[in-house]
Short mmCIF file of C-alpha atoms in Angstrom, two decimals:
data_model
loop_
_atom_site.label_atom_id
_atom_site.label_comp_id
_atom_site.label_asym_id
_atom_site.label_seq_id
_atom_site.Cartn_x
_atom_site.Cartn_y
_atom_site.Cartn_z
CA MET A 1092 97.72 185.63 157.77
CA THR A 1093 95.26 185.36 160.59
CA ALA A 1094 91.83 183.47 160.23
CA ASP A 1095 89.64 186.69 160.25
CA LEU A 1096 92.47 188.68 157.79
CA PHE A 1097 92.11 185.47 155.92
CA PRO A 1098 88.38 185.64 153.87
CA LYS A 1099 89.23 188.92 153.07
CA VAL A 1100 92.31 187.85 151.37
CA LEU A 1101 90.09 186.19 149.25
CA LYS A 1102 87.18 188.55 148.66
CA HIS A 1103 90.06 191.06 146.90
CA ILE A 1104 91.22 188.46 145.01
CA VAL A 1105 87.74 187.67 143.40
CA SER A 1106 87.16 191.53 142.88
CA TYR A 1107 90.74 191.54 141.32
CA THR A 1108 91.02 188.10 138.60
CA LYS A 1109 86.81 188.09 138.08
CA CYS A 1110 87.19 184.54 139.16
CA SER A 1111 83.91 182.19 138.57
CA THR A 1112 83.47 178.60 137.86
CA GLU A 1113 83.87 179.15 134.33
CA ASN A 1114 86.68 181.09 134.61
CA ARG A 1115 88.73 179.18 137.55
CA ILE A 1116 92.12 180.84 139.05
CA LEU A 1117 95.06 178.51 141.15
CA LEU A 1118 95.98 180.22 144.56
CA LEU A 1119 99.09 178.67 146.42
CA VAL A 1120 99.17 179.28 149.61
CA ASP A 1121 101.23 177.31 152.68
CA ASN A 1122 100.11 174.92 155.68
CA HIS A 1123 99.34 177.55 157.80
CA GLU A 1124 96.08 176.25 159.39
CA SER A 1125 94.24 179.87 159.05
CA HIS A 1126 94.12 178.76 155.75
CA ILE A 1127 92.05 175.34 156.64
CA SER A 1128 88.51 176.02 157.17
CA VAL A 1129 85.64 174.98 155.99
CA ARG A 1130 83.73 177.61 154.76
CA ARG A 1131 86.88 179.04 153.64
CA ILE A 1132 87.25 176.47 151.33
CA GLN A 1133 83.95 176.36 150.28
CA PHE A 1134 83.33 180.02 149.26
CA CYS A 1135 86.85 179.15 147.57
CA ARG A 1136 84.56 176.20 145.27
CA GLU A 1137 81.85 178.77 144.78
CA SER A 1138 84.21 181.24 142.95
CA GLY A 1139 86.15 179.21 141.52
CA ILE A 1140 89.53 179.13 143.40
CA SER A 1141 91.55 175.90 143.23
CA LEU A 1142 93.20 175.93 146.55
CA LEU A 1143 96.71 174.12 146.41
CA SER A 1144 99.32 174.20 149.18
CA PHE A 1145 103.30 173.77 148.90
CA PRO A 1146 104.68 170.48 150.54
CA PRO A 1147 105.78 170.61 154.15
CA HIS A 1148 109.16 173.09 154.41
CA THR A 1149 109.60 174.36 151.44
CA THR A 1150 108.00 177.74 151.65
CA HIS A 1151 111.24 178.43 150.72
CA ARG A 1152 112.22 177.68 148.37
CA MET A 1153 108.90 177.74 146.22
CA GLN A 1154 107.50 180.54 148.30
CA PRO A 1155 107.28 183.20 145.88
CA LEU A 1156 107.61 186.20 148.08
CA ASP A 1157 109.90 184.39 149.44
CA VAL A 1158 111.83 183.53 147.09
CA GLY A 1159 112.98 187.26 144.77
CA VAL A 1160 110.61 190.08 146.74
CA TYR A 1161 111.80 189.18 150.97
CA GLY A 1162 114.98 188.98 151.07
CA PRO A 1163 115.56 192.11 148.51
CA PHE A 1164 113.08 194.02 150.78
CA LYS A 1165 115.43 193.22 153.91
CA ASN A 1166 118.49 194.10 152.35
CA ALA A 1167 116.73 197.05 151.44
CA LEU A 1168 115.41 198.31 154.04
CA SER A 1169 119.64 197.32 156.34
CA VAL A 1170 120.21 199.78 153.81
CA ALA A 1171 118.08 203.04 154.24
CA PHE A 1172 118.92 202.75 158.23
CA ASN A 1173 122.16 202.35 157.76
CA ASP A 1174 122.28 205.35 155.47
CA TRP A 1175 119.79 207.25 158.21
CA MET A 1176 122.30 206.44 160.73
CA ILE A 1177 124.94 207.70 158.93
CA SER A 1178 122.33 211.04 158.19
CA HIS A 1179 121.61 211.63 161.14
CA PRO A 1180 125.03 210.84 164.03
CA GLY A 1181 124.06 210.66 168.14
CA ARG A 1182 120.22 209.53 166.51
CA LEU A 1183 118.22 206.24 167.40
CA ILE A 1184 115.19 205.50 165.05
CA THR A 1185 112.62 205.51 165.87
CA ILE A 1186 109.12 204.57 165.80
CA ARG A 1187 107.71 207.91 163.53
CA ASN A 1188 111.04 206.84 161.00
CA ILE A 1189 109.71 203.41 160.17
CA GLY A 1190 107.40 204.43 157.28
CA GLN A 1191 109.82 206.80 155.13
CA LEU A 1192 112.68 204.13 155.47
CA SER A 1193 110.09 201.07 154.83
CA ASP A 1194 109.02 203.45 152.48
CA ILE A 1195 112.78 203.71 150.34
CA ALA A 1196 112.82 199.72 150.70
CA TYR A 1197 109.84 198.74 149.52
CA LYS A 1198 109.51 201.10 146.24
CA SER A 1199 113.43 199.14 146.02
CA ALA A 1200 112.23 195.27 146.34
CA PHE A 1201 108.57 195.61 145.27
CA THR A 1202 109.56 195.71 141.71
CA ILE A 1203 107.53 194.39 138.75
CA LYS A 1204 111.37 192.56 137.90
CA ASN A 1205 111.67 191.31 141.35
CA ILE A 1206 107.96 189.72 141.42
CA THR A 1207 108.31 188.62 138.08
CA SER A 1208 111.42 186.81 138.62
CA SER A 1209 109.60 185.00 141.77
CA PHE A 1210 107.40 183.15 140.17
CA LYS A 1211 110.60 181.81 137.48
CA THR A 1212 112.71 180.87 139.89
CA PRO A 1213 110.75 178.46 141.31
CA GLY A 1214 109.61 177.11 138.34
CA ILE A 1215 105.72 178.33 138.75
CA TRP A 1216 104.95 180.31 136.10
CA PRO A 1217 106.27 179.73 132.87
CA ILE A 1218 106.38 175.85 134.56
CA ASN A 1219 109.30 174.05 135.01
CA ARG A 1220 110.42 171.30 136.21
CA LEU A 1221 113.88 170.98 136.65
CA ALA A 1222 113.47 173.79 138.31
CA PHE A 1223 115.24 171.85 141.27
CA ASN A 1224 118.43 169.14 140.56
CA ALA A 1225 119.15 166.15 142.62
CA ASP A 1226 121.49 168.17 144.54
CA ASP A 1227 118.13 170.78 145.93
CA PHE A 1228 116.98 167.17 148.10
CA ILE A 1229 119.58 165.79 149.72
CA PRO A 1230 119.07 167.25 153.26
CA SER A 1231 115.63 166.08 153.14
CA THR A 1232 117.66 162.60 152.09
CA VAL A 1233 117.79 159.75 154.68
CA THR A 1234 121.71 158.10 155.36
CA ASP A 1235 122.62 155.42 153.83
CA ILE A 1236 121.61 151.39 154.92
CA PRO A 1237 123.56 150.97 158.98
CA LEU A 1238 126.67 148.59 157.97
CA GLU A 1239 126.15 145.49 159.23
CA GLN A 1240 129.12 144.73 162.17
CA ARG A 1241 130.24 141.83 160.79
CA TYR A 1242 131.73 140.84 164.28
CA ASN A 1243 133.39 137.01 162.18
CA ASP A 1244 136.04 139.40 160.97
CA LEU A 1245 137.41 140.51 165.01
CA VAL A 1246 138.21 137.28 165.76
CA GLN A 1247 138.96 137.85 169.54
CA LYS A 1248 141.39 135.54 171.13
CA PRO A 1249 139.92 134.90 175.13
CA VAL A 1250 143.29 134.60 176.83
CA GLN A 1251 143.66 131.76 179.36
CA GLU A 1252 145.23 131.90 181.94
CA GLU A 1253 145.68 128.21 184.12
CA ASN A 1254 146.57 128.92 187.98
CA PRO A 1255 149.97 127.17 188.54
CA GLN A 1256 149.93 124.13 190.97
CA ILE A 1257 152.35 125.72 193.91
CA ASP A 1258 153.91 123.07 196.12
CA LYS A 1259 154.42 124.31 199.79
CA ASN A 1260 157.48 122.78 200.51
CA ASN A 1261 159.13 123.41 197.26
CA ASN A 1262 160.23 127.65 197.74
CA GLU A 1263 161.55 127.78 193.75
CA LEU A 1264 158.25 128.79 191.00
CA GLU A 1265 158.13 128.07 188.19
CA ILE A 1266 157.32 131.07 186.47
CA ILE A 1267 154.19 130.86 183.53
CA PRO A 1268 154.83 133.54 180.62
CA ASN A 1269 151.44 135.31 180.44
CA ALA A 1270 149.60 134.64 176.59
CA VAL A 1271 148.84 138.79 177.05
CA ASN A 1272 152.36 139.96 177.07
CA ASN A 1273 153.40 137.84 174.33
CA GLU A 1274 150.71 138.95 171.98
CA LEU A 1275 151.75 142.85 172.76
CA ASP A 1276 155.39 141.69 172.23
CA LYS A 1277 154.12 140.50 168.46
CA ASP A 1278 152.35 143.93 168.27
CA LEU A 1279 155.14 146.54 168.91
CA ALA A 1280 156.96 144.20 166.18
CA ILE A 1281 154.93 145.51 164.29
CA PRO A 1282 157.59 148.16 161.81
CA SER A 1283 156.06 151.67 161.85
CA THR A 1284 153.70 152.55 159.05
CA SER A 1285 154.38 156.63 159.06
CA PHE A 1286 156.09 156.52 155.68
CA HIS A 1287 153.04 154.44 154.32
CA GLN A 1288 150.75 155.50 151.54
CA SER A 1289 147.63 154.57 151.41
CA ASN A 1290 145.32 154.74 148.52
CA ASN A 1291 141.98 154.81 151.50
CA SER A 1292 139.76 156.77 151.00
CA PHE A 1293 139.15 159.97 153.38
CA GLU A 1294 135.23 158.05 153.43
CA GLU A 1295 137.40 154.97 154.04
CA LEU A 1296 139.36 155.46 157.06
CA ARG A 1297 136.49 158.30 158.10
CA PRO A 1298 133.24 157.12 157.20
CA LEU A 1299 130.30 158.51 157.97
CA PRO A 1300 127.62 158.38 160.59
CA LYS A 1301 125.38 156.11 160.10
CA ILE A 1302 122.07 154.53 161.51
CA SER A 1303 122.11 153.04 164.34
CA GLY A 1304 119.00 151.00 163.74
CA GLU A 1305 115.45 151.77 162.06
CA ARG A 1306 113.97 154.67 164.10
CA LYS A 1307 110.31 153.62 164.88
CA LYS A 1308 108.09 156.42 162.62
CA VAL A 1309 106.20 159.00 165.47
CA LYS A 1310 103.00 159.54 163.83
CA ARG A 1311 102.79 163.59 164.61
CA LYS A 1312 99.21 165.82 165.45
CA TYR A 1313 98.64 166.89 162.84
CA GLU A 1314 100.50 165.81 159.83
CA SER A 1315 100.28 168.13 156.72
CA LYS A 1316 100.58 167.28 153.34
CA SER A 1317 100.37 169.05 149.64
CA ARG A 1318 97.18 168.82 149.09
CA VAL A 1319 94.43 170.70 146.62
CA TYR A 1320 91.94 171.97 149.33
CA THR A 1321 88.76 173.24 147.18
CA CYS A 1322 89.01 169.09 146.10
CA THR A 1323 89.55 167.48 149.55
CA LEU A 1324 86.17 169.17 151.55
CA GLU A 1325 85.08 166.71 152.90
CA TYR A 1326 88.64 165.23 154.82
CA ILE A 1327 88.48 168.16 155.95
CA GLU A 1328 85.63 168.98 157.36
CA LYS A 1329 85.96 165.10 158.83
CA LYS A 1330 89.56 166.37 159.91
CA MET A 1331 88.18 169.19 161.94
CA ASN A 1332 85.10 167.73 163.29
CA ARG A 1333 87.96 165.31 164.95
CA ARG A 1334 89.08 167.62 166.37
CA ARG A 1335 86.11 169.81 167.73
CA THR A 1336 85.43 166.11 169.51
CA LYS A 1337 88.63 165.88 171.09
CA LYS A 1338 88.19 169.05 173.00
CA GLU A 1339 85.14 167.99 173.81
CA GLU A 1340 86.21 165.19 175.04
CA LYS A 1341 89.09 166.99 176.52
CA CYS A 1342 87.07 169.55 178.92
CA GLN A 1343 85.03 166.71 179.99
CA GLN A 1344 86.88 165.57 181.28
CA LYS A 1345 88.63 168.22 183.03
CA LYS A 1346 85.08 169.07 184.60
#
């Protein structure tokens, strides 16, 4: 989708749906910049189109074409290519064969069954708020709060060694036992636990990585959210004016 093509698509939708301000329709779009324009949003408001965008990074699970049409189309196109290669050994697929092979995949994937199921799977129509469960949102969750490092539990006894005073006239040297060696001897005296059965879970033995600290929230240049564009025309207009002024300021600085 391009900025020049989207107005033509809107006019095509209006001509076939016969929508108006009394008979409104809902048009679901992604957050592509080609859909965000004051002129296009104004056209949708006058034509009775409610323009609603998907949340960011969810089109692969919510956009009907991605859910139930493009996937089967790619698989059918791959099968058509393989069948052609088997039927024509030693030859390569050229651009002249793409149209014929794509027609086979198109008729196989763009069926009424696939199109209707692509709206049903993400819960768009019929409306199903239970289409996604808690497991689908696990990748978007942040890891648990970082564990507190309890330094009190790690008791570190400093080794204090006093330098013995050596008498130059005395040939005998008194050997003072080293505290470190004593500690090592104690550690070596611990019996082996190779055959010890522990009831600890794998997470206790090797815990999952935690966030070392609170990360600073980096404000993105253009933060996109799910919104009804036809109800936020003033916001979009301010946003576009802000971008325009920033571009003009940059151009003046370069001059």
